PDB file of C-alpha atoms and ligand atoms in Angstrom:
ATOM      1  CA  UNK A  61       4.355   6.510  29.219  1.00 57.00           C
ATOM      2  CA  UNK A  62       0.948   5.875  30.934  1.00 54.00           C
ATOM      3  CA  UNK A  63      -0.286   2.732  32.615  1.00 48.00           C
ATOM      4  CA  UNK A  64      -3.890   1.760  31.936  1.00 46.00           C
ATOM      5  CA  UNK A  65      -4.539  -1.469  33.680  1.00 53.00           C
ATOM      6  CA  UNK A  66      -3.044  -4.115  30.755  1.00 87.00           C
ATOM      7  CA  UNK A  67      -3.417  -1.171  28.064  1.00 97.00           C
ATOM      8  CA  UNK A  68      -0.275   0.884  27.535  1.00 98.00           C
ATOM      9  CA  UNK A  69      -0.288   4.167  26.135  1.00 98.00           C
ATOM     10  CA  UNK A  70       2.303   5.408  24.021  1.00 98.00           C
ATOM     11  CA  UNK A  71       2.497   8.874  22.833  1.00 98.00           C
ATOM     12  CA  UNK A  72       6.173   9.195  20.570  1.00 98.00           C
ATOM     13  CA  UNK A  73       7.443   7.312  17.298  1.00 98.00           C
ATOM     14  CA  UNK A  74      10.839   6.296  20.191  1.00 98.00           C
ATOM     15  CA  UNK A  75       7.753   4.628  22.440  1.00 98.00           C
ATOM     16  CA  UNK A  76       6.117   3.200  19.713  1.00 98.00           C
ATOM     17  CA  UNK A  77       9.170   1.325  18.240  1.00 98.00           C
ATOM     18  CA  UNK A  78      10.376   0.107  21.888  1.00 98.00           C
ATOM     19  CA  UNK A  79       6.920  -1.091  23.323  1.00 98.00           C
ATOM     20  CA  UNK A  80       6.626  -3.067  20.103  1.00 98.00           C
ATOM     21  CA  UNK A  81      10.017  -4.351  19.477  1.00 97.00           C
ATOM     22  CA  UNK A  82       9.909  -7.350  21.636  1.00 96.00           C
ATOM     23  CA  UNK A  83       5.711  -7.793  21.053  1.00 97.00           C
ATOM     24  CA  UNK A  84       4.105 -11.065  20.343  1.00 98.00           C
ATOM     25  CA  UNK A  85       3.426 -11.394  17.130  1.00 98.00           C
ATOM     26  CA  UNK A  86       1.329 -11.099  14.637  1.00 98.00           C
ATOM     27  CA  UNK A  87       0.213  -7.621  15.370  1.00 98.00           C
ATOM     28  CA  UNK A  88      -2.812  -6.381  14.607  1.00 98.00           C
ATOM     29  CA  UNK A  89      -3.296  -2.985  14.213  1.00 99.00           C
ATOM     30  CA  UNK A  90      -6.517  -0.936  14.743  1.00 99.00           C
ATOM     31  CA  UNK A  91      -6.149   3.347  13.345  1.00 99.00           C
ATOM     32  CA  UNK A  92      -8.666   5.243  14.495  1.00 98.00           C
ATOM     33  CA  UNK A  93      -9.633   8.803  15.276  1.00 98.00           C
ATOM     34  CA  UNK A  94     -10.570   7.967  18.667  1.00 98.00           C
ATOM     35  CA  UNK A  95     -14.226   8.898  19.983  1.00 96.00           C
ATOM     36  CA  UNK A  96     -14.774   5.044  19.850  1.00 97.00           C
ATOM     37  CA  UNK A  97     -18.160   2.960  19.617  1.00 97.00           C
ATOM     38  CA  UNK A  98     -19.204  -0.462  18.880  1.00 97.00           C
ATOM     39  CA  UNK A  99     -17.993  -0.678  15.346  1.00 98.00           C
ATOM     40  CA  UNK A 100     -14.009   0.249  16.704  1.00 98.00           C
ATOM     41  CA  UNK A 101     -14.856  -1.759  19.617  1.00 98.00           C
ATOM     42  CA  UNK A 102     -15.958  -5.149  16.713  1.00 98.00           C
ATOM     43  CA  UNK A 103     -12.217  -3.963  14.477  1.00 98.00           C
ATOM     44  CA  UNK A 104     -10.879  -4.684  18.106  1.00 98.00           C
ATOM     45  CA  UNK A 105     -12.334  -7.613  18.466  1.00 98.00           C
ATOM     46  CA  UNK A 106     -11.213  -8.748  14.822  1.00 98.00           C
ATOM     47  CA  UNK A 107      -7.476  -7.816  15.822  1.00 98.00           C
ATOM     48  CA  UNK A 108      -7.851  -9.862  19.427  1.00 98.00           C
ATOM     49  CA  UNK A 109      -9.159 -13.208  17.522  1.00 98.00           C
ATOM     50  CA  UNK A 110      -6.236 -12.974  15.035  1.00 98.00           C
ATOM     51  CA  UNK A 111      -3.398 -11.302  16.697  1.00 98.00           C
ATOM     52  CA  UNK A 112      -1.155 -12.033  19.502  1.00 98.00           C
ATOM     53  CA  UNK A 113      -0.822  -8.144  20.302  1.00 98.00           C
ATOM     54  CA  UNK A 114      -2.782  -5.562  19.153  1.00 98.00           C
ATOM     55  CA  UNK A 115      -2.472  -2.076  18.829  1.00 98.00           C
ATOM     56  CA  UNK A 116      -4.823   1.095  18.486  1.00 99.00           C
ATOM     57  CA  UNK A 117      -3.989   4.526  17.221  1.00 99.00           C
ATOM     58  CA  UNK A 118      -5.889   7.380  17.825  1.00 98.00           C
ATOM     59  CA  UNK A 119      -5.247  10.407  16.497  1.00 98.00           C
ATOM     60  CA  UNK A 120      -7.081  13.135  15.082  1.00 98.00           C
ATOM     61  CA  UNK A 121      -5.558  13.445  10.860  1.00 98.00           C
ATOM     62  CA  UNK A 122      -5.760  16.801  10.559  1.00 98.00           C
ATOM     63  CA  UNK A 123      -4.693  16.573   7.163  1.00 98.00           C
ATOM     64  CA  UNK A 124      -7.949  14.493   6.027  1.00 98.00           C
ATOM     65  CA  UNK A 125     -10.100  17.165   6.733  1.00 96.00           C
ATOM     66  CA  UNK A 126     -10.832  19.573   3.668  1.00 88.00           C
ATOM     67  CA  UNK A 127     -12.750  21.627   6.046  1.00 90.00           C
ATOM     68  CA  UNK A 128     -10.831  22.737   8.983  1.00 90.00           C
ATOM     69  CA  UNK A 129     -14.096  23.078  10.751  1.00 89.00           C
ATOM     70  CA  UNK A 130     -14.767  19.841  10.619  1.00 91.00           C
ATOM     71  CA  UNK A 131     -11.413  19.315  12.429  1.00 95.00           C
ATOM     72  CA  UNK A 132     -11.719  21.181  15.165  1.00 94.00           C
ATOM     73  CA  UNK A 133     -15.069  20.180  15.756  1.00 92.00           C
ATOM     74  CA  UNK A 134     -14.322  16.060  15.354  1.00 95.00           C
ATOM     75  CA  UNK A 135     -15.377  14.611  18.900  1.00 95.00           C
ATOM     76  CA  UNK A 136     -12.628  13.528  21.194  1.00 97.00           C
ATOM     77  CA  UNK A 137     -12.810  12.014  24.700  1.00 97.00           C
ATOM     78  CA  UNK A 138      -9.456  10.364  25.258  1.00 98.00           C
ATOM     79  CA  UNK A 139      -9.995   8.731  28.818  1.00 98.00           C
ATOM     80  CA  UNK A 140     -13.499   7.530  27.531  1.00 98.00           C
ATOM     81  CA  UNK A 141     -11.562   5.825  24.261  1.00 98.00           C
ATOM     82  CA  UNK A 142      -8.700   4.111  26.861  1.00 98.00           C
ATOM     83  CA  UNK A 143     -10.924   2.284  29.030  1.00 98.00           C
ATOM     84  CA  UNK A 144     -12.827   1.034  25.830  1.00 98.00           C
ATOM     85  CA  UNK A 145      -9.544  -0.311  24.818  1.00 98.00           C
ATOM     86  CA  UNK A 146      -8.788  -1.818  28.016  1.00 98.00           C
ATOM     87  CA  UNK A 147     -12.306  -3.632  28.041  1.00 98.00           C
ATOM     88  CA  UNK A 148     -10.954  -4.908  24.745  1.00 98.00           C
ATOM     89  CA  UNK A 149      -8.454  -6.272  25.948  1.00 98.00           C
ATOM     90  CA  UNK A 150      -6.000  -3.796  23.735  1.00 98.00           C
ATOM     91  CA  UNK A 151      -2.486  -4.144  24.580  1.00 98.00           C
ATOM     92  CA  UNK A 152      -0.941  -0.870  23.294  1.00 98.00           C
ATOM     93  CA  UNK A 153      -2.522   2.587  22.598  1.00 98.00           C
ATOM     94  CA  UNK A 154      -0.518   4.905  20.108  1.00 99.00           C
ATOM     95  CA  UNK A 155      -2.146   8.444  21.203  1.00 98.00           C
ATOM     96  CA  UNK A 156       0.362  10.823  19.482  1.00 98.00           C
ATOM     97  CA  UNK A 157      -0.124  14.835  19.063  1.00 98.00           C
ATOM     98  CA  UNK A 158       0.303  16.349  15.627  1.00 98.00           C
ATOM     99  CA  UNK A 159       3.689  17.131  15.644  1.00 98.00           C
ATOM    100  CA  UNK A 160       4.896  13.460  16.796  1.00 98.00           C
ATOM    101  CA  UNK A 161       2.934  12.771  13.257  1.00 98.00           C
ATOM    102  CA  UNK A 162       4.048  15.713  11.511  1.00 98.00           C
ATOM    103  CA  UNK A 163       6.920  16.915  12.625  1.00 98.00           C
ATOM    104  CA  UNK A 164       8.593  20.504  11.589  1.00 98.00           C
ATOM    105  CA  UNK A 165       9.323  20.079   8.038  1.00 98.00           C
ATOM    106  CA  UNK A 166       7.089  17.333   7.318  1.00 98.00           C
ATOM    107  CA  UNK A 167       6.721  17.551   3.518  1.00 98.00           C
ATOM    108  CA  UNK A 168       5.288  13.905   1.896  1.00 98.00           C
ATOM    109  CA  UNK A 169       1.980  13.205   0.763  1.00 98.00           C
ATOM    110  CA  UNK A 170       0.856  10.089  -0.448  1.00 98.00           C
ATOM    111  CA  UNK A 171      -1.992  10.440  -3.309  1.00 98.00           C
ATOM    112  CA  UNK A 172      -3.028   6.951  -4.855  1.00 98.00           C
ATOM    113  CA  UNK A 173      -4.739   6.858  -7.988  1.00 97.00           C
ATOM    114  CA  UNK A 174      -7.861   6.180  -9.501  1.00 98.00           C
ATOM    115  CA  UNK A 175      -9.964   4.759  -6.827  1.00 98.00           C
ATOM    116  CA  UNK A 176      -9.359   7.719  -4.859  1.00 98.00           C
ATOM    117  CA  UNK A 177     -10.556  10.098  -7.094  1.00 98.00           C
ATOM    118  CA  UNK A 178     -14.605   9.445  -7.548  1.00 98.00           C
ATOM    119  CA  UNK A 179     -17.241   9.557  -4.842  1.00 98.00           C
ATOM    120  CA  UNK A 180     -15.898  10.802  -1.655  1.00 98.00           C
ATOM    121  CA  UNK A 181     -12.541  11.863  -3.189  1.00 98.00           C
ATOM    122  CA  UNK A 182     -14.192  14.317  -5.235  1.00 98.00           C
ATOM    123  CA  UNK A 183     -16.868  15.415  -2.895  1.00 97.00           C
ATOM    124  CA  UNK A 184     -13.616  15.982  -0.228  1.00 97.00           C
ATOM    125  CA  UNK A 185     -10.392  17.061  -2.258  1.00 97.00           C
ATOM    126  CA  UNK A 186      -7.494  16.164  -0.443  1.00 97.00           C
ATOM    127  CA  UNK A 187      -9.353  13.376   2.053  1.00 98.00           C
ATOM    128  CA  UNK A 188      -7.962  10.347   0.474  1.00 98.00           C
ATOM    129  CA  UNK A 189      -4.135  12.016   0.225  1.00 98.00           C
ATOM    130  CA  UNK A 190      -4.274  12.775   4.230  1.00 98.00           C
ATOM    131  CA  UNK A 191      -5.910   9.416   4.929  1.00 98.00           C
ATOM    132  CA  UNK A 192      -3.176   7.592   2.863  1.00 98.00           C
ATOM    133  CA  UNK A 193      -0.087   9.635   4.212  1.00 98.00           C
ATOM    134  CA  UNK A 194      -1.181   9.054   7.585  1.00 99.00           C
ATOM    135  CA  UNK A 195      -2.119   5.452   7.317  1.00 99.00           C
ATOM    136  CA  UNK A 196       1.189   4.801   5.377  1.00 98.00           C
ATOM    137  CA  UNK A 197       2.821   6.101   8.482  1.00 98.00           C
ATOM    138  CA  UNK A 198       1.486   4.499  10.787  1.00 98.00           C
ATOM    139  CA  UNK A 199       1.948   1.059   9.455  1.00 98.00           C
ATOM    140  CA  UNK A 200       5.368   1.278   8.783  1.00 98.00           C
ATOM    141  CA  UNK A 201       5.855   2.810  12.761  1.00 98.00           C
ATOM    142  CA  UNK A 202       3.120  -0.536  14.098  1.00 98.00           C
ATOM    143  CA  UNK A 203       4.471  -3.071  11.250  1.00 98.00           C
ATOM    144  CA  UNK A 204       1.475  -5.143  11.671  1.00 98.00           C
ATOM    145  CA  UNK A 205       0.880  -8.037  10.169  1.00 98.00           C
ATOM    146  CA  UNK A 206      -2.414  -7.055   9.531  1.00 98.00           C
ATOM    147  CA  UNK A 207      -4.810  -3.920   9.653  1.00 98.00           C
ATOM    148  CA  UNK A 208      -8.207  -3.810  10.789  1.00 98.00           C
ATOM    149  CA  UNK A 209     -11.063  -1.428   9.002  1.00 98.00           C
ATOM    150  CA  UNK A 210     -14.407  -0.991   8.656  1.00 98.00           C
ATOM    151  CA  UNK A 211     -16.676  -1.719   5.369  1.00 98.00           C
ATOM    152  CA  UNK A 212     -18.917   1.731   6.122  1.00 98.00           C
ATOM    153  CA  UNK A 213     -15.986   3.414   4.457  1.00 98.00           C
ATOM    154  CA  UNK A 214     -15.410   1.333   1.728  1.00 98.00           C
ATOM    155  CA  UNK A 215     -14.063   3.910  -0.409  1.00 98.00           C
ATOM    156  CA  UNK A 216     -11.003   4.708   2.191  1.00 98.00           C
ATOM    157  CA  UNK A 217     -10.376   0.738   2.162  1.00 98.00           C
ATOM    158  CA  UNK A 218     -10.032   0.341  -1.138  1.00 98.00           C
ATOM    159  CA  UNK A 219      -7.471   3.266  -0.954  1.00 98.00           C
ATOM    160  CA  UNK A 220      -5.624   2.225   1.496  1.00 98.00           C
ATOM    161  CA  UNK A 221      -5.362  -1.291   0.025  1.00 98.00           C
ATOM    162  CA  UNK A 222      -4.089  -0.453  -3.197  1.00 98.00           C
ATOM    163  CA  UNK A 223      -1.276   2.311  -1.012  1.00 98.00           C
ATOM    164  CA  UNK A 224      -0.109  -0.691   0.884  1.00 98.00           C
ATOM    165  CA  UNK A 225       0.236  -3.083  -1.995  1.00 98.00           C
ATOM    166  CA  UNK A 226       1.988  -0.017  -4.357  1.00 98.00           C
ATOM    167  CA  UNK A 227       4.486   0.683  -1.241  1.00 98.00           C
ATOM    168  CA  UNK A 228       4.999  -3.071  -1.224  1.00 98.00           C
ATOM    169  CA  UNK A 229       3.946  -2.629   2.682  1.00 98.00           C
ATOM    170  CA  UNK A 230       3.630  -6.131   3.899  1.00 97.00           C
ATOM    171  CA  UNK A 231       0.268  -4.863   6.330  1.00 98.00           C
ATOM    172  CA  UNK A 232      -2.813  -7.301   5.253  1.00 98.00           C
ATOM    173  CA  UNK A 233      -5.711  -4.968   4.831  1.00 98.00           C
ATOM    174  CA  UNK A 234      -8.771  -6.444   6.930  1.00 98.00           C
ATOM    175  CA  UNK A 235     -12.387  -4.976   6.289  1.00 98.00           C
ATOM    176  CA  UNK A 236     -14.801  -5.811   9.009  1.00 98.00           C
ATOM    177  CA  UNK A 237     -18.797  -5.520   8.353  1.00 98.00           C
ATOM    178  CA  UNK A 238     -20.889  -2.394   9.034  1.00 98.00           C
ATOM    179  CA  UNK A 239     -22.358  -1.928  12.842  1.00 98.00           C
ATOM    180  CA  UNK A 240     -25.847  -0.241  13.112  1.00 98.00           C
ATOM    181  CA  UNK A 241     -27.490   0.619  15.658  1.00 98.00           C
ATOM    182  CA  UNK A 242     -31.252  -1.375  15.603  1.00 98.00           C
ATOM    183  CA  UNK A 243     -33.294   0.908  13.139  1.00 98.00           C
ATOM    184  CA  UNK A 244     -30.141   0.507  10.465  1.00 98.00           C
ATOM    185  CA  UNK A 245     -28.696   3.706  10.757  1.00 98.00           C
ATOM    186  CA  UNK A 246     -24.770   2.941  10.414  1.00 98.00           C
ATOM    187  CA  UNK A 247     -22.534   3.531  13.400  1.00 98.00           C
ATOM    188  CA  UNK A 248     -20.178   6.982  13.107  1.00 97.00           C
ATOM    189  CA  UNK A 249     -18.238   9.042  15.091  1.00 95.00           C
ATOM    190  CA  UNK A 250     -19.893  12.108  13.593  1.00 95.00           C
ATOM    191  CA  UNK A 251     -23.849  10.763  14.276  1.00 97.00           C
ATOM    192  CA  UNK A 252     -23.077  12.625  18.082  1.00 96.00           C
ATOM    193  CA  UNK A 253     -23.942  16.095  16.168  1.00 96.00           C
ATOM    194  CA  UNK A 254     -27.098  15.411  14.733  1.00 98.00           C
ATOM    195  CA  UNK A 255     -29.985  16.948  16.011  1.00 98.00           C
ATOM    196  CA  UNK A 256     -32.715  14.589  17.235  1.00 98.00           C
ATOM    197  CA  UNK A 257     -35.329  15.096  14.455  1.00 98.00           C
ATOM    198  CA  UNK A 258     -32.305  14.631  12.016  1.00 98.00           C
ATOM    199  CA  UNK A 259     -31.467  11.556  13.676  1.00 98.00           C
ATOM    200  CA  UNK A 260     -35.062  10.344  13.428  1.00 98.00           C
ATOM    201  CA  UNK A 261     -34.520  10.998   9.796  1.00 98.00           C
ATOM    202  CA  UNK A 262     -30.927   9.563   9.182  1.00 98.00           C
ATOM    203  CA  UNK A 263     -32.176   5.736   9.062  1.00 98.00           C
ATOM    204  CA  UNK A 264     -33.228   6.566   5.310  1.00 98.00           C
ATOM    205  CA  UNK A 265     -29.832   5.760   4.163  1.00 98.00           C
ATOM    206  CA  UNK A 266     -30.240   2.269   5.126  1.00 98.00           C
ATOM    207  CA  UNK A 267     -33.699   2.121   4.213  1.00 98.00           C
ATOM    208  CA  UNK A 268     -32.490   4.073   0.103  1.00 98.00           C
ATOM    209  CA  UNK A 269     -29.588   1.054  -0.211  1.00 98.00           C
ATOM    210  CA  UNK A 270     -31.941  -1.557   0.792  1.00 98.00           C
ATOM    211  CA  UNK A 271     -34.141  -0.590  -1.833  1.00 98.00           C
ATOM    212  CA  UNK A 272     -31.395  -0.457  -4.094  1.00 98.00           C
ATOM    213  CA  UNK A 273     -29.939  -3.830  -3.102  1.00 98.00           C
ATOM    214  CA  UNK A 274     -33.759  -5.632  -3.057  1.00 98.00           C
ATOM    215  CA  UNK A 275     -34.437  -4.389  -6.316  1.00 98.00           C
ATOM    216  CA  UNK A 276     -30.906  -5.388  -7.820  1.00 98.00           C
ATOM    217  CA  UNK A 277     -32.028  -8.968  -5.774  1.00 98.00           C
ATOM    218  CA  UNK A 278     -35.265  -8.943  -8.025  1.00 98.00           C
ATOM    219  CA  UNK A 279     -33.395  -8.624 -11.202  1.00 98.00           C
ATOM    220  CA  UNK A 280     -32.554  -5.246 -11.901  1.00 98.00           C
ATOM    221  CA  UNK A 281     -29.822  -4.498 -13.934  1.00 98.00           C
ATOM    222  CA  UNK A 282     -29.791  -0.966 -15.420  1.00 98.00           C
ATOM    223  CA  UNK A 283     -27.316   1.185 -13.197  1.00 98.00           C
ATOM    224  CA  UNK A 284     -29.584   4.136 -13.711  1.00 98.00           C
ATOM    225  CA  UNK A 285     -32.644   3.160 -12.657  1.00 98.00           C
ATOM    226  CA  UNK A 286     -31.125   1.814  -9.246  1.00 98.00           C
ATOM    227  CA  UNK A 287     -29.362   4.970  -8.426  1.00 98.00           C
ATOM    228  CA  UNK A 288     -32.994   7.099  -9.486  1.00 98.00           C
ATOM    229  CA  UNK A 289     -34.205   4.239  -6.749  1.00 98.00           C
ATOM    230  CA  UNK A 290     -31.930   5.576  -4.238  1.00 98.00           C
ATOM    231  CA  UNK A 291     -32.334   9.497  -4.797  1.00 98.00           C
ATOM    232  CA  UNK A 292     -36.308   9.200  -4.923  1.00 98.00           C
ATOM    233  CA  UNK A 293     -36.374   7.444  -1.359  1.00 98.00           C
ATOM    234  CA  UNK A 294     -33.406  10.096   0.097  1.00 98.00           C
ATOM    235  CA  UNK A 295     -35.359  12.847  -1.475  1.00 98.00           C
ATOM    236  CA  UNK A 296     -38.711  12.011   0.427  1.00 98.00           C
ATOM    237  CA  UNK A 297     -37.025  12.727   3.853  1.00 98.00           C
ATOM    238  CA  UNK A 298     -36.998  16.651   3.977  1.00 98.00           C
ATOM    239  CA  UNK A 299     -34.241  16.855   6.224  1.00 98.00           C
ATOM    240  CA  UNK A 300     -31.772  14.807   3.665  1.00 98.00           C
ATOM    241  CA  UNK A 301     -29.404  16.600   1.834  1.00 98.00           C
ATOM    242  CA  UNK A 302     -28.061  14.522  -1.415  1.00 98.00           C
ATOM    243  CA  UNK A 303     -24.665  14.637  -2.059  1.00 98.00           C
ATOM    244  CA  UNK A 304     -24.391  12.039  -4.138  1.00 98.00           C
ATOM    245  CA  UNK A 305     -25.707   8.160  -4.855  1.00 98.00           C
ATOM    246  CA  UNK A 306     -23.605   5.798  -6.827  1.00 99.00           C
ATOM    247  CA  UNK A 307     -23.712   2.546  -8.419  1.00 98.00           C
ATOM    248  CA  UNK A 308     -20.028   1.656  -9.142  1.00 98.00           C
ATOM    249  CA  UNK A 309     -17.950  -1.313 -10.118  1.00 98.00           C
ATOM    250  CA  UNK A 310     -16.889  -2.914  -7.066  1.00 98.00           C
ATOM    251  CA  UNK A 311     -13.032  -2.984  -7.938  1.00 97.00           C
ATOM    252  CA  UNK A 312     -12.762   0.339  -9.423  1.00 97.00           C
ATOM    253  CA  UNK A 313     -15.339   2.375  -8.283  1.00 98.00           C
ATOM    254  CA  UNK A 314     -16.521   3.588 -12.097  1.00 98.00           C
ATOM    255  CA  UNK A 315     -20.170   4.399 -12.558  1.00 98.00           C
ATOM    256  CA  UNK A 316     -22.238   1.242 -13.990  1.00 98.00           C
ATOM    257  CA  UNK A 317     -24.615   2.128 -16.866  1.00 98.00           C
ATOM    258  CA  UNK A 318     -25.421  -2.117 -16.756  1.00 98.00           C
ATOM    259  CA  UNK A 319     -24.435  -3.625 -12.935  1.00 98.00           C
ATOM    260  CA  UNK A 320     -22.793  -7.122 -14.924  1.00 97.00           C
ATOM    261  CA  UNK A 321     -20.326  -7.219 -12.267  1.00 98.00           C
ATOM    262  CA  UNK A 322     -19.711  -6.738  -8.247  1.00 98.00           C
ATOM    263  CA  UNK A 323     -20.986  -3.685  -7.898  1.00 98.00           C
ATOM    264  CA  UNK A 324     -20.915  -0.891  -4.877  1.00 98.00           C
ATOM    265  CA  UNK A 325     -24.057   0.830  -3.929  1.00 98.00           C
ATOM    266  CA  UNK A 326     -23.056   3.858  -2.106  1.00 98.00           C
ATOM    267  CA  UNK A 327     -24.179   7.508  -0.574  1.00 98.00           C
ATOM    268  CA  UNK A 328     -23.360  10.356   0.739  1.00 98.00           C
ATOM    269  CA  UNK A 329     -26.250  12.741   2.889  1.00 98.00           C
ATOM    270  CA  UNK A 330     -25.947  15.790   4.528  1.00 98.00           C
ATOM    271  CA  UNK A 331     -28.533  16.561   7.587  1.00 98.00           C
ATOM    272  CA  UNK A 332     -27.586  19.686   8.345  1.00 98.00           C
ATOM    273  CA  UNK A 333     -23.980  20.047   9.105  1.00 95.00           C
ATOM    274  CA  UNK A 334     -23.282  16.713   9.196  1.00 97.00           C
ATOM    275  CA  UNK A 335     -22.601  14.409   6.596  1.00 97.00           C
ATOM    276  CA  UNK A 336     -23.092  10.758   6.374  1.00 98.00           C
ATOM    277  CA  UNK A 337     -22.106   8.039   4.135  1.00 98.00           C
ATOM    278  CA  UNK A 338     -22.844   4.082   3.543  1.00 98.00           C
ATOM    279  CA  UNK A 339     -22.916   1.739   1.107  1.00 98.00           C
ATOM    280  CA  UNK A 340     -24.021  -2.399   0.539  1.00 98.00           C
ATOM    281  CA  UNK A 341     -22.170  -4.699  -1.980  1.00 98.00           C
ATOM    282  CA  UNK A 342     -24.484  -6.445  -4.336  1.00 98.00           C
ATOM    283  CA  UNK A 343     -22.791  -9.467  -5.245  1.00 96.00           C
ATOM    284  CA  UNK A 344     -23.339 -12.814  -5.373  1.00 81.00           C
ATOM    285  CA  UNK A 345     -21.088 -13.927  -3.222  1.00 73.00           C
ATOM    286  CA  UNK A 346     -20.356 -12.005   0.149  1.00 52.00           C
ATOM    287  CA  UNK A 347     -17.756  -9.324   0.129  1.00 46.00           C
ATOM    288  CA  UNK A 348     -16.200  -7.511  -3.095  1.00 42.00           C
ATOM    289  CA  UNK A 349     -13.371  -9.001  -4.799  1.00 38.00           C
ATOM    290  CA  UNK A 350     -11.098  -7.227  -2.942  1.00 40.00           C
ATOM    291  CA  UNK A 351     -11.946  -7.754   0.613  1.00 40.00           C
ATOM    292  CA  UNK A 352     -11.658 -10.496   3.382  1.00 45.00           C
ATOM    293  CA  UNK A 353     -13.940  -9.750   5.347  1.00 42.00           C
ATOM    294  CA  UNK A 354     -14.412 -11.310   9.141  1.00 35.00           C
TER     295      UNK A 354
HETATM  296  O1  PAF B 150     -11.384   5.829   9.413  1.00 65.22           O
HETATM  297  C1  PAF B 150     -10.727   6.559  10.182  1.00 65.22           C
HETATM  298  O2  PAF B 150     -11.010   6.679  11.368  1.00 65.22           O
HETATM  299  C2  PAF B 150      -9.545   7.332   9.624  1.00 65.22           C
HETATM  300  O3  PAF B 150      -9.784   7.718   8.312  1.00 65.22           O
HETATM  301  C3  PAF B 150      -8.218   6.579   9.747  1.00 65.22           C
HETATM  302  C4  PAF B 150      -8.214   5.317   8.897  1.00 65.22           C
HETATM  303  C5  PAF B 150      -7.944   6.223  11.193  1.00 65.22           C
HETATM  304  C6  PAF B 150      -7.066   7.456   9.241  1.00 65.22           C
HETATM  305  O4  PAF B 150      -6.966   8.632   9.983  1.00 65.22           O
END
């Protein structure tokens, strides 16, 4: 066990369970991959308003990658991501390796449903099952009282939610709004690999969903023509890749041919070899139906 100023670091499932058996409670519970910025640092924040201790995990899912490239080339910078934590006034870190996750053996995999299946779970088989075995782990080891994630990936939240209410896990799902930096382009740990002219170009995402979202504003209705709204403005940046733009029902993520209902406006890019998603609700009121947001 390592002391970091007020943060303690963990590393087992033994340390885990002792360093949290006589915590304050409620618990709040940040997961994370680690390679931290402002938008883990604002979930942290979230947890410290509404928790008496709270808790980060990073580790690295190996098992949520459907590229093992994109594994072994995921950022990491462990002491960098501890004093963030400390600043944040984080009381425990959970930094396991990826046999204290998966141990010898290891042979469960939890795959929810529907949700999990359009939009980023087809563009990445297998994402959503590695994202939901590890996150099921890892709040039955923390036993939160409540969970703290952010809205960029709303498809993952919606996934997780409906895992933890299916495993009757008693974790309150928390999304917490997007963080951009100033010209809109959403906060990620994967925005370190882009090159500088395709970071120039990466704002369009922002700039393709605002479109989407003003037009929806002024009236229109017709699924269709908003995601042909999207693709034009994406397809005048030369350097954006489509993967795929999506108007979908807010609760369970099915294309809209008419948007009567909350809807999700969502994308995924590629700039080269990295890819980049985000999305905006348009609703009337703020948030979906399924979210408490902070
Ligand atoms: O969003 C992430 O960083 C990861 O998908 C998560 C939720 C920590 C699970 O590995």
């Amino acid at each position: 066990m390592t002391e970091v100023a007020k943060t303690t670091v963990v590393r087992t499932r033994a340390e885990l369970r002792a360093a949290l058996a006589d915590a304050a409670r409620p618990v709040g519970l940040v997961p994370t991959m680690g390679w931290l910025h402002e938008g883990h640092r604002a979930l942290m924040r979230g947890a410290r308003a509404e928790s008496a201790t709270v808790v980060v995990s990073i580790f690295v899912n190996p098992r949520q990658f459907n590229v093992a490239s994109d594994f072994t080339r995921y950022p990491r910078n462990e002491a960098r991501d501890l004093a963030m934590c400390e600043v944040e006034g984080v009381d425990l870190v959970f930094a396991p390796d990826v046999e204290e996750i998966y141990p010898p053996g290891f042979a469960t995999t939890v795959s929810v449903g529907a949700v999990a299946l359009p939009l980023e779970g087809a563009a990445r088989p297998g994402h959503f099952d590695g994202v939901a075995t590890v996150v099921a782990i890892l709040f039955d080891l923390v036993g939160a009282e409540r969970a703290y994630f952010g809205q960029k990936d709303a498809q993952q939240v919606m996934v997780i939610r409906q895992m933890a209410r299916d495993l009757a896990i008693g974790t309150e799902v928390v999304t917490c709004p997007t963080i951009r930096e100033p010209d809109g382009l959403a906060l990620s740990s994967r925005n370190v690999h882009l090159t500088p002219d395709e970071r120039a170009a990466a704002p369009v995402l922002r700039r393709a969903l605002l479109a989407a979202r003003d037009a929806w504003r002024a009236g229109e209705r017709d699924g269709e023509r908003l995601r042909d709204e999207m693709f034009e403005i994406l397809t005048q940046e030369p350097l954006a890749d489509v993967e795929y733009v999506s108007i979908a029902d807010a609760v369970t993520l099915e294309e809209l041919t008419t948007v009567d209902r909350p809807a999700l406006a969502s994308l995924a890019v590629r700039f080269g070899t990295t890819r980049l998603i985000d999305n905006e609700i348009l609703d009337t009121t703020t948030g979906t139906a399924t979210d408490r947001g902070l």
